[in-house]
mmCIF file with all atom_site columns, C-alpha atoms and ligand atoms in Angstrom:
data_model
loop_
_atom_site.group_PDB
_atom_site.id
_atom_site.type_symbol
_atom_site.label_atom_id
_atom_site.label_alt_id
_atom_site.label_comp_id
_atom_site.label_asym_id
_atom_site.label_entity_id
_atom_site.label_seq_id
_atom_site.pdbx_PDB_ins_code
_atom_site.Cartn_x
_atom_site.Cartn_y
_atom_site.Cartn_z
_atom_site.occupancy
_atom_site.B_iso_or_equiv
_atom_site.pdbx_formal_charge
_atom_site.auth_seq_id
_atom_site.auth_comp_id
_atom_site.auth_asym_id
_atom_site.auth_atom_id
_atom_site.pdbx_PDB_model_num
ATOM   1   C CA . UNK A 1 1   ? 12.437  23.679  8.001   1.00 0.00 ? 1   UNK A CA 1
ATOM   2   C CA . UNK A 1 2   ? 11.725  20.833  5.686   1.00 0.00 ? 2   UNK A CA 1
ATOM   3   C CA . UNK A 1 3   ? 8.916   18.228  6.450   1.00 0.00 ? 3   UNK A CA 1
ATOM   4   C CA . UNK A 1 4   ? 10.170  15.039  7.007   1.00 0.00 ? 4   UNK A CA 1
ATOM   5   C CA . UNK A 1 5   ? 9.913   13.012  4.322   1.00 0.00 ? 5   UNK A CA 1
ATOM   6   C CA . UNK A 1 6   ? 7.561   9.645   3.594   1.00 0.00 ? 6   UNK A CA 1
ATOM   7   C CA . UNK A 1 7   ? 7.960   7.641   0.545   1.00 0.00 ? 7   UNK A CA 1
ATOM   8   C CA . UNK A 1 8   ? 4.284   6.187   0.612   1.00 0.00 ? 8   UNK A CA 1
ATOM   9   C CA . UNK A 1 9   ? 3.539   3.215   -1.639  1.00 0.00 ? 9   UNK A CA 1
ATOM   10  C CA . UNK A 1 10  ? -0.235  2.662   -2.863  1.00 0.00 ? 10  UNK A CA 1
ATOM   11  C CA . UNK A 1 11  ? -1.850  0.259   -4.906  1.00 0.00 ? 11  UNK A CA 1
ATOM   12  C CA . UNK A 1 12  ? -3.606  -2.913  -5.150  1.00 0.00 ? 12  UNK A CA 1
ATOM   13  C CA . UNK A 1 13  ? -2.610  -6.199  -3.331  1.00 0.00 ? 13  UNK A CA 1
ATOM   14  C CA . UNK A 1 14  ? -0.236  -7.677  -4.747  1.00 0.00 ? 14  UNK A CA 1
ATOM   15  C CA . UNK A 1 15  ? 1.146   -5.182  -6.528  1.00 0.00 ? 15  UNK A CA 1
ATOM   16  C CA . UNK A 1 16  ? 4.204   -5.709  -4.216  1.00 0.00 ? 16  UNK A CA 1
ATOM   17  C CA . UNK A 1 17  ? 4.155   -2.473  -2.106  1.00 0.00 ? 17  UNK A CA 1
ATOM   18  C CA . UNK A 1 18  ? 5.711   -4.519  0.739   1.00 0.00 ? 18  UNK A CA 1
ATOM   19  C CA . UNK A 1 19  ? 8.835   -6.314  -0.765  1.00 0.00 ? 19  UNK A CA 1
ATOM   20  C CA . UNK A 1 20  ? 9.794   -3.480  -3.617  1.00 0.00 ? 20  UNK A CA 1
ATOM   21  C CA . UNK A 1 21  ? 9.020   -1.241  -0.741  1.00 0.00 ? 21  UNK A CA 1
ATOM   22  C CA . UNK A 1 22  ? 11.515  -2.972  1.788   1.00 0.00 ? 22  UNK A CA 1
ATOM   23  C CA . UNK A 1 23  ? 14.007  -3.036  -0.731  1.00 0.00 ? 23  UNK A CA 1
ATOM   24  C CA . UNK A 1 24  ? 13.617  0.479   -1.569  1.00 0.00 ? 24  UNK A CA 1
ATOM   25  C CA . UNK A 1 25  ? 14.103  1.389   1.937   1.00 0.00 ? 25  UNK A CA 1
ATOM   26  C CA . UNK A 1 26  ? 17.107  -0.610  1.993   1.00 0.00 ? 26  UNK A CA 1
ATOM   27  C CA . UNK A 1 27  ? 18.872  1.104   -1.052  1.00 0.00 ? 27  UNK A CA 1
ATOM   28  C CA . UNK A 1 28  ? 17.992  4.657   0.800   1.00 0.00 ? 28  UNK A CA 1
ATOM   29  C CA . UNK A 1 29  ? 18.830  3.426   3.773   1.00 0.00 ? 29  UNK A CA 1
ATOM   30  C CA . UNK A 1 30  ? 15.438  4.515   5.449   1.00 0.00 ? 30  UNK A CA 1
ATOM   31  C CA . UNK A 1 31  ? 13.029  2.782   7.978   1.00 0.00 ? 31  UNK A CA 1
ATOM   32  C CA . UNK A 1 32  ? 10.553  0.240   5.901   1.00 0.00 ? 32  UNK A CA 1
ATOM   33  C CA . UNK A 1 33  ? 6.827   0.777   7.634   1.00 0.00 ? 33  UNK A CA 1
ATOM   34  C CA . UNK A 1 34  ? 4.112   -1.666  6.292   1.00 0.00 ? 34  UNK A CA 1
ATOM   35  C CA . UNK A 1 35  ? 0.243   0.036   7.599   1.00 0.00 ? 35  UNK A CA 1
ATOM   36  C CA . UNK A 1 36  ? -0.535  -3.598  8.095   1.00 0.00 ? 36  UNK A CA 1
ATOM   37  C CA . UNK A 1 37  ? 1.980   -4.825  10.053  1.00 0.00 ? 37  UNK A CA 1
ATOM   38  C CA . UNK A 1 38  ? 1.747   -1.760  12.709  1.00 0.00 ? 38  UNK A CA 1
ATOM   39  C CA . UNK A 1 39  ? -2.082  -2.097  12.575  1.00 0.00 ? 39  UNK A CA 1
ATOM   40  C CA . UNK A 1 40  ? -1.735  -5.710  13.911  1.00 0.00 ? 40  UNK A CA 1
ATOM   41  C CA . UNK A 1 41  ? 0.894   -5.010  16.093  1.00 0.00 ? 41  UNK A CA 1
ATOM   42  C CA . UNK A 1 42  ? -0.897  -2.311  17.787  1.00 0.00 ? 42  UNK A CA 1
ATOM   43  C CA . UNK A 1 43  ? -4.283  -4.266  18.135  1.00 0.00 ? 43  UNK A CA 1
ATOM   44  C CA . UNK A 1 44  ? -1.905  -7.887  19.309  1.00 0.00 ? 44  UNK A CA 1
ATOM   45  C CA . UNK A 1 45  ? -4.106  -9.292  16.034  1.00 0.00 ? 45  UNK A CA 1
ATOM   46  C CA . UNK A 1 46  ? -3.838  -10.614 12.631  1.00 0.00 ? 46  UNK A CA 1
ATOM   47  C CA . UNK A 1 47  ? -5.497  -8.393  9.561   1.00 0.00 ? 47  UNK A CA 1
ATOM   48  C CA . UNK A 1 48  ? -7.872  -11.209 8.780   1.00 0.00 ? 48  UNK A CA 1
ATOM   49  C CA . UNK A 1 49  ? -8.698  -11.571 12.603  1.00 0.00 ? 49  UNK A CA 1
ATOM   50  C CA . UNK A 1 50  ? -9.137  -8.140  12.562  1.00 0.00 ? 50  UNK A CA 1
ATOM   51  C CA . UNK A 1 51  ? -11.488 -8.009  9.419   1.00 0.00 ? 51  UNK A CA 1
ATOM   52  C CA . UNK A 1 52  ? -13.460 -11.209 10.787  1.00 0.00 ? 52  UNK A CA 1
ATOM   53  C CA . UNK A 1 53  ? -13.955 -10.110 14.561  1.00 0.00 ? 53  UNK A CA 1
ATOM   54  C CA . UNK A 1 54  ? -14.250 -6.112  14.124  1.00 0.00 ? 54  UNK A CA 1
ATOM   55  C CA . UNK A 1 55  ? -15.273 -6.096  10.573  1.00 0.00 ? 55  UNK A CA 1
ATOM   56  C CA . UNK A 1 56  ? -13.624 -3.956  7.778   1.00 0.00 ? 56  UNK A CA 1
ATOM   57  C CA . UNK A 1 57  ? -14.699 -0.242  8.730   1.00 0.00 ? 57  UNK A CA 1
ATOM   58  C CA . UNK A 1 58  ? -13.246 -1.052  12.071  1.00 0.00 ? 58  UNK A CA 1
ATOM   59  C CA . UNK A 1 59  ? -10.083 -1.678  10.360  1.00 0.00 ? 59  UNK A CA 1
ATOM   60  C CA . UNK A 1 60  ? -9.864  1.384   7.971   1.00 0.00 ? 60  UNK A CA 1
ATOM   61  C CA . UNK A 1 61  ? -10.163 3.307   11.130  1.00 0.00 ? 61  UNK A CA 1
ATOM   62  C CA . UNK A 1 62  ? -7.087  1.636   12.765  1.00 0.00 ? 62  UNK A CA 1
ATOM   63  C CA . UNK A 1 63  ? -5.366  1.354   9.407   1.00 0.00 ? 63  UNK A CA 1
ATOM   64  C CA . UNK A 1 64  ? -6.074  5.438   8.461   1.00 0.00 ? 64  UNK A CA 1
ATOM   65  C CA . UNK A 1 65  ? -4.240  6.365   12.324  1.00 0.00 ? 65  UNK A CA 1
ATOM   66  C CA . UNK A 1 66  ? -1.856  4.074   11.778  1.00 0.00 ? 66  UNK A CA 1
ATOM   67  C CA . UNK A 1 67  ? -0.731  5.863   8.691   1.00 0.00 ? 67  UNK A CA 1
ATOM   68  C CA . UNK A 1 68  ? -1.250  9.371   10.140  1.00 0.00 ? 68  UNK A CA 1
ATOM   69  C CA . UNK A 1 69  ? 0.630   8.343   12.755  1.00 0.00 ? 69  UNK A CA 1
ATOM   70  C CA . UNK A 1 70  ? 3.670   7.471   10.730  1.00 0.00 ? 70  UNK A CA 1
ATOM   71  C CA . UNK A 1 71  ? 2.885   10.183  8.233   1.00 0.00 ? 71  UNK A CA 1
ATOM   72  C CA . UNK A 1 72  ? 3.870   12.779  10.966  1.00 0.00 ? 72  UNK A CA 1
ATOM   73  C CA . UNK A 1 73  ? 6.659   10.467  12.888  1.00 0.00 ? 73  UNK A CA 1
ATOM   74  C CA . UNK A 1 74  ? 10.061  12.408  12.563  1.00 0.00 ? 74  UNK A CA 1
ATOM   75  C CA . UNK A 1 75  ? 11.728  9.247   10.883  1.00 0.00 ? 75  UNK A CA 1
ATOM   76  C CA . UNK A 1 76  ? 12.359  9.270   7.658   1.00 0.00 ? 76  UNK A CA 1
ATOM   77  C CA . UNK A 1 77  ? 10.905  6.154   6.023   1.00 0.00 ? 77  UNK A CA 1
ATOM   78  C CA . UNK A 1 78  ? 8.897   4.309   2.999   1.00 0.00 ? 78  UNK A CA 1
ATOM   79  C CA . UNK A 1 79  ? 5.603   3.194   3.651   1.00 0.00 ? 79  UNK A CA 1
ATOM   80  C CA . UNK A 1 80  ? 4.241   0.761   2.259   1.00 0.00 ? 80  UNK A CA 1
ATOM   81  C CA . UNK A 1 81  ? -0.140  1.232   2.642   1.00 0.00 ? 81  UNK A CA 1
ATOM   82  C CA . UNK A 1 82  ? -2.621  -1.551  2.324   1.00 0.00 ? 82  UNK A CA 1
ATOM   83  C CA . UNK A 1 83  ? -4.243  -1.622  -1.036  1.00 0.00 ? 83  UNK A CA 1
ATOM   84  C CA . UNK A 1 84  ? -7.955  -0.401  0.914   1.00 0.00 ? 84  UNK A CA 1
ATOM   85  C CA . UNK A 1 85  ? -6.294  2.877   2.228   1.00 0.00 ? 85  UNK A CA 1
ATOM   86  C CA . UNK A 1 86  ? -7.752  5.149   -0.567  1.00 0.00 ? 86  UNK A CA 1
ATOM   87  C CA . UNK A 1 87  ? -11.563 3.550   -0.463  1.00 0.00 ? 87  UNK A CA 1
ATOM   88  C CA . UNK A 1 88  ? -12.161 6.186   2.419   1.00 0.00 ? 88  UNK A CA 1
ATOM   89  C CA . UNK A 1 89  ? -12.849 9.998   2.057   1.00 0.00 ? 89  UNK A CA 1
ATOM   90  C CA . UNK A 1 90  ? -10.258 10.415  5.605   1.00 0.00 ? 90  UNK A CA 1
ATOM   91  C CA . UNK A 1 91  ? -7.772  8.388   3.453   1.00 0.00 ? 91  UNK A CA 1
ATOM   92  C CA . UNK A 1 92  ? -7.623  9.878   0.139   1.00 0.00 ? 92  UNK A CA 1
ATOM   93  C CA . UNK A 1 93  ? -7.567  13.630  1.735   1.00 0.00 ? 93  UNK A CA 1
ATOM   94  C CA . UNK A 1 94  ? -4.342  11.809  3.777   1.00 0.00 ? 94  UNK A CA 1
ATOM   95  C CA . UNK A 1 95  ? -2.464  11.163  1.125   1.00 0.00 ? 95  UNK A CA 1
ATOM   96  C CA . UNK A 1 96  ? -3.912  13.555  -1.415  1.00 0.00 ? 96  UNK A CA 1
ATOM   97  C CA . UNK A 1 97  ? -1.948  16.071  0.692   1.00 0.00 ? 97  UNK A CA 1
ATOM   98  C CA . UNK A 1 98  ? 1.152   14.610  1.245   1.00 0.00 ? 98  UNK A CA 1
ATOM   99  C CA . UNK A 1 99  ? 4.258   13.608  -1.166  1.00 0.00 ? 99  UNK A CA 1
ATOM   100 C CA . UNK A 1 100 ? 5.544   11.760  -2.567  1.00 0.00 ? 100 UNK A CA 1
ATOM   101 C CA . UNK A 1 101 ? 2.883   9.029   -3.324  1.00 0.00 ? 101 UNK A CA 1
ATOM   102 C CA . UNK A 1 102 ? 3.948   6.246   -5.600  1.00 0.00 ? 102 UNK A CA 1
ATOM   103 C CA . UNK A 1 103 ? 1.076   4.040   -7.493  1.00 0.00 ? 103 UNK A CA 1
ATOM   104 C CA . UNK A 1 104 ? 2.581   0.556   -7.752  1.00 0.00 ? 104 UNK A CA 1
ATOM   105 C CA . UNK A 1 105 ? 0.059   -0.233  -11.011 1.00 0.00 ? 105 UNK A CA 1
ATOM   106 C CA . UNK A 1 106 ? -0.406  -4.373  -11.348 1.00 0.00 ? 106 UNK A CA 1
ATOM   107 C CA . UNK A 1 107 ? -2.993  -5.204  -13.576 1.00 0.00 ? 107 UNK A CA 1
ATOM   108 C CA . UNK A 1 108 ? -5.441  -7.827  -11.441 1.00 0.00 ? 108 UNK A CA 1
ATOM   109 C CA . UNK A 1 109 ? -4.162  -10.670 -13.559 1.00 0.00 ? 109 UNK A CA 1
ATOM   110 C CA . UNK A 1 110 ? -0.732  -10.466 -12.193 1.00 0.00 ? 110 UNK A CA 1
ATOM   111 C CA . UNK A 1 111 ? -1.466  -9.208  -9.051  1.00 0.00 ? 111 UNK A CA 1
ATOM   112 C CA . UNK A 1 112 ? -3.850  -12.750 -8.575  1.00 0.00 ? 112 UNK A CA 1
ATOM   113 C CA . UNK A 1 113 ? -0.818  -14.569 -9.780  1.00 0.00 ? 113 UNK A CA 1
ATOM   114 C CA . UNK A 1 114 ? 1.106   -12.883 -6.910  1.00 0.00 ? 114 UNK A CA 1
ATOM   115 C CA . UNK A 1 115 ? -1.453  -13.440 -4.325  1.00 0.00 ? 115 UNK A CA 1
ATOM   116 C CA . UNK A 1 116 ? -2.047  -17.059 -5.314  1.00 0.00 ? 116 UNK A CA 1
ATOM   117 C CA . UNK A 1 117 ? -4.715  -18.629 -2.868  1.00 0.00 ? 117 UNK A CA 1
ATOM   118 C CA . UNK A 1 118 ? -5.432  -14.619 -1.418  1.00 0.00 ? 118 UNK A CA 1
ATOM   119 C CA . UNK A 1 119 ? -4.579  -16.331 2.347   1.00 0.00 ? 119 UNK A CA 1
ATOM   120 C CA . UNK A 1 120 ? -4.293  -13.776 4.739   1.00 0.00 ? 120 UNK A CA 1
ATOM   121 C CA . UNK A 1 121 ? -6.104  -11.359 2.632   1.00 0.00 ? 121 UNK A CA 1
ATOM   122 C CA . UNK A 1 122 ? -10.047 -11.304 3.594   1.00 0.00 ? 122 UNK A CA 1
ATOM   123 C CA . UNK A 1 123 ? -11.360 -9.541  0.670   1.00 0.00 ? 123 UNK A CA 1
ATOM   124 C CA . UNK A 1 124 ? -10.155 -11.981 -1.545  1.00 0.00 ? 124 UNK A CA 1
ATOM   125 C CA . UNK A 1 125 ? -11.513 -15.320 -0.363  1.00 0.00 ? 125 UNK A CA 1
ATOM   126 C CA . UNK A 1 126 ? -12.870 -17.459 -3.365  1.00 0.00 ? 126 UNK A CA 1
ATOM   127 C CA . UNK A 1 127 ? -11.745 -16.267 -6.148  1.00 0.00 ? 127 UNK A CA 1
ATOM   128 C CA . UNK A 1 128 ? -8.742  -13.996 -6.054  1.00 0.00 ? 128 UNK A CA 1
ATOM   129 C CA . UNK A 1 129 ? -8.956  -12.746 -9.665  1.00 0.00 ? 129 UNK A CA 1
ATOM   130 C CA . UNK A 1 130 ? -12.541 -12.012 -9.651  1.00 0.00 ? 130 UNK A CA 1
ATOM   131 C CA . UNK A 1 131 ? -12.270 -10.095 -6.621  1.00 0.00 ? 131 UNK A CA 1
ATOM   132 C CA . UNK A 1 132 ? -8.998  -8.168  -7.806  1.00 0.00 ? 132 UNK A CA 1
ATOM   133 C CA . UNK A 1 133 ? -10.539 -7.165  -11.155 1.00 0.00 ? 133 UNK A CA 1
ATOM   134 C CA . UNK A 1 134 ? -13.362 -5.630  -9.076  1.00 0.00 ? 134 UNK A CA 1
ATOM   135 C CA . UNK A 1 135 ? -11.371 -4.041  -6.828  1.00 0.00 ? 135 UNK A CA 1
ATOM   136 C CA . UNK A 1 136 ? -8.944  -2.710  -9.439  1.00 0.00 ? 136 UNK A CA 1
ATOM   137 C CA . UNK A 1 137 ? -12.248 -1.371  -11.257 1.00 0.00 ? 137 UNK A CA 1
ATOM   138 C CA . UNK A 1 138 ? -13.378 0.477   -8.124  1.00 0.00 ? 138 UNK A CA 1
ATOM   139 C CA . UNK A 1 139 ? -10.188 1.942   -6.519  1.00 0.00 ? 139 UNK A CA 1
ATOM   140 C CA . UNK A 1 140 ? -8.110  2.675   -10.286 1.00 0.00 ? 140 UNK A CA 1
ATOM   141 C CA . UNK A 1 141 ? -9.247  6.130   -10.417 1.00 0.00 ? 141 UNK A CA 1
ATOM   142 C CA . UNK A 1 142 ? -8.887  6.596   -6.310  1.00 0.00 ? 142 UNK A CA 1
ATOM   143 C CA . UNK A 1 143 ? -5.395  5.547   -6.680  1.00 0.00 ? 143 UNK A CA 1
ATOM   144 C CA . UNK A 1 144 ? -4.221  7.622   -9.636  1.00 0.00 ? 144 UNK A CA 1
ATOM   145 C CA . UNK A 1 145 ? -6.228  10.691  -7.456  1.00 0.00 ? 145 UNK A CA 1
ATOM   146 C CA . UNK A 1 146 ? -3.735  10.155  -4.861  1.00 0.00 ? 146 UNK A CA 1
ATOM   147 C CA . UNK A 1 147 ? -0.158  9.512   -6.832  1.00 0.00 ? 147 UNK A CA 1
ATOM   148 C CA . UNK A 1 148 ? 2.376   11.822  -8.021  1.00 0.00 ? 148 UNK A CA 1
ATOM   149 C CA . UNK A 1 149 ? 3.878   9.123   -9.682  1.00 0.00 ? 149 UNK A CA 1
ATOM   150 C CA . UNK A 1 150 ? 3.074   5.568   -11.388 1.00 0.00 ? 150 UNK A CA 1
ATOM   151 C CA . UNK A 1 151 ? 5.493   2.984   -12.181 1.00 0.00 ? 151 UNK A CA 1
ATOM   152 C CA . UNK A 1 152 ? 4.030   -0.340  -13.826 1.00 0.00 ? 152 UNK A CA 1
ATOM   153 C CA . UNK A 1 153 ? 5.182   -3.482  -12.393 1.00 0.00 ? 153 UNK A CA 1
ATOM   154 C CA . UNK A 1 154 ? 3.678   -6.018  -14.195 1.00 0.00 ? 154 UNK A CA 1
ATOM   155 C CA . UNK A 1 155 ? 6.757   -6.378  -17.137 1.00 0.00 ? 155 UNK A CA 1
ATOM   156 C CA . UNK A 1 156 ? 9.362   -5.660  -14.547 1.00 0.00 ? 156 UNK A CA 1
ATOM   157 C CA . UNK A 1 157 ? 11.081  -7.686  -11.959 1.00 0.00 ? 157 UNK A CA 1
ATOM   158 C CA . UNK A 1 158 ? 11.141  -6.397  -8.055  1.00 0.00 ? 158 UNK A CA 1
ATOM   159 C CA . UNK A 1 159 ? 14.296  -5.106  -8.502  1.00 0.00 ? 159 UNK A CA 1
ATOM   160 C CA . UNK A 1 160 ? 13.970  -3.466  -12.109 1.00 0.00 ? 160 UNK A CA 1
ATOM   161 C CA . UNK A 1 161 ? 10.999  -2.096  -9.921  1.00 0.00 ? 161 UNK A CA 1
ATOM   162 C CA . UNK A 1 162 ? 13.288  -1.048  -7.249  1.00 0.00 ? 162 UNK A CA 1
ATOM   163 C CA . UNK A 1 163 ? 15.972  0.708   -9.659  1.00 0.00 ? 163 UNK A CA 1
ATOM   164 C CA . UNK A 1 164 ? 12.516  2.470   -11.560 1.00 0.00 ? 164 UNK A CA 1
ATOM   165 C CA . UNK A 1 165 ? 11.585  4.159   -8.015  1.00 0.00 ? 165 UNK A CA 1
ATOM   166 C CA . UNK A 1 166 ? 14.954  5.085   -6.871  1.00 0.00 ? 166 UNK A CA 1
ATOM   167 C CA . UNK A 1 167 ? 16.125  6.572   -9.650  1.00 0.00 ? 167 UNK A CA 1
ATOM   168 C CA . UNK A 1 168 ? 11.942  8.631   -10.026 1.00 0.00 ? 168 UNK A CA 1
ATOM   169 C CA . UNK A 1 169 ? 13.107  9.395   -6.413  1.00 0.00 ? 169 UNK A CA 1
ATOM   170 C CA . UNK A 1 170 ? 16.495  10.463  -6.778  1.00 0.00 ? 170 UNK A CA 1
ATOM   171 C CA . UNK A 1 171 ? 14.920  12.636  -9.947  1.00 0.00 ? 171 UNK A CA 1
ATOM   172 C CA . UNK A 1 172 ? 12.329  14.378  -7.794  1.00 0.00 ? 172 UNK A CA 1
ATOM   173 C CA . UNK A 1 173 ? 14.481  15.429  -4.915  1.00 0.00 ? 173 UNK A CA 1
HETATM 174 C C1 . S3P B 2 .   ? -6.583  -4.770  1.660   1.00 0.00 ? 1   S3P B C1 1
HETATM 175 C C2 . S3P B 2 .   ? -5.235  -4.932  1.440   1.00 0.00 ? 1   S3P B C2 1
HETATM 176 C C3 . S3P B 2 .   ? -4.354  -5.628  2.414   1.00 0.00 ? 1   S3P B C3 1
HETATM 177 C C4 . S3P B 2 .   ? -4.909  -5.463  3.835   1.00 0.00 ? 1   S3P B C4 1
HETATM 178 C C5 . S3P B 2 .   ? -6.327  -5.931  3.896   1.00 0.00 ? 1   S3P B C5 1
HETATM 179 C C6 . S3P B 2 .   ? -7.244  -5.175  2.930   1.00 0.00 ? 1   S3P B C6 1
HETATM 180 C C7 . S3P B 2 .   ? -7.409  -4.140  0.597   1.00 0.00 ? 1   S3P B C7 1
HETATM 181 O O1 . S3P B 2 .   ? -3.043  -5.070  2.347   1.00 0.00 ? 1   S3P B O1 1
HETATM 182 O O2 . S3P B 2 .   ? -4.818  -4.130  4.262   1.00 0.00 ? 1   S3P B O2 1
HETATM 183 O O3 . S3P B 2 .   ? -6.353  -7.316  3.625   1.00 0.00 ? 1   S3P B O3 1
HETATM 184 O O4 . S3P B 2 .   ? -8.556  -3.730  0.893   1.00 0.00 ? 1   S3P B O4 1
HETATM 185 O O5 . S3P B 2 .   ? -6.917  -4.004  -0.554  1.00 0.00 ? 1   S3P B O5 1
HETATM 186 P P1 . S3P B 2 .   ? -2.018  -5.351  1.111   1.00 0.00 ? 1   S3P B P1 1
HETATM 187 O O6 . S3P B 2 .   ? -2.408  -4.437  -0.012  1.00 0.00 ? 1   S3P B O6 1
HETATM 188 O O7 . S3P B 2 .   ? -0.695  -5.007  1.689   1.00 0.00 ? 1   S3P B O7 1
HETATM 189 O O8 . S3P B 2 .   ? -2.136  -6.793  0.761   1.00 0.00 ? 1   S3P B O8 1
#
């Protein structure tokens, strides 16, 4: 019997794990599940609500059972992760043992041109770019832990990014 499988997406915000990973879905005609979105659903509140009222540990929690929870769901699907997932032990031992896991690698300068004013995302009030090029400093090597593959994004458009990952996918079947 063969596991069913999860196409997990990883990397930092921006790096368009959500709309490449839609599409994706689309072209393999699987489910699209976005860790944030069933997060807020579940808890009837916004991530930044979330961050502000229950504070950010509080939300890895919710975010890490979230995943589980779809990681062992019978429904074949690509998951897009929030860009936080692997800055927890529980997190990186998820995903280090499951596959496949796709690094969507943005270098912080496009990433902050993606993001623009970082609304919506709580870790990067002020300055977007200063807070990415941290973040991409602490989590690079986390992220690359967790991957079996990387595909750049920052020369390609979302659906040269798309065509990359379904044709790494259709490879590695
Ligand atoms: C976060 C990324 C966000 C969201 C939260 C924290 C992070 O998801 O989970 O704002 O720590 O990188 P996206 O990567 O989908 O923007």
């Amino acid at each position: 019997m063969s596991a069913t499988r999860h196409i997990v997406l990883v990397g930092l915000m921006g790096a368009g794990k959500s709309s490449v990973g839609r599409l994706v879905a689309a072209a393999l005609e699987l489910e699209f599940v976005d860790t944030d979105d069933l997060v807020a659903k579940g808890e009837g509140r916004s991530v930044p609500e979330l961050f502000a009222e229950r504070g950010e540990a509080h939300f890895r929690g919710l975010e890490l059972d979230a995943l589980r929870g779809e990681l062992g769901s019978e429904i074949p699907s690509v998951v897009a992760t929030g860009g936080g997932v692997v800055t927890t032990a529980e997190g990186r031992a998820l995903l280090s043992g499951h596959h496949p896991v796709i690094l969507l690698d943005v270098s912080p300068e496009v990433a902050a041109r993606r993001v623009g004013d970082g609304r919506n995302r709580p870790l990067l009030a002020g300055n977007p770019l200063e807070k990415l090029t941290e973040l991409a400093a602490e989590r690079r090597a986390s992220y690359l832990e967790v991957a079996d593959h990387v595909v750049e994004v920052d020369d390609r458009s979302p659906g040269q990014v798309v065509g990359a990952l379904v044709e790494l996918l259709g490879a590695a079947a």
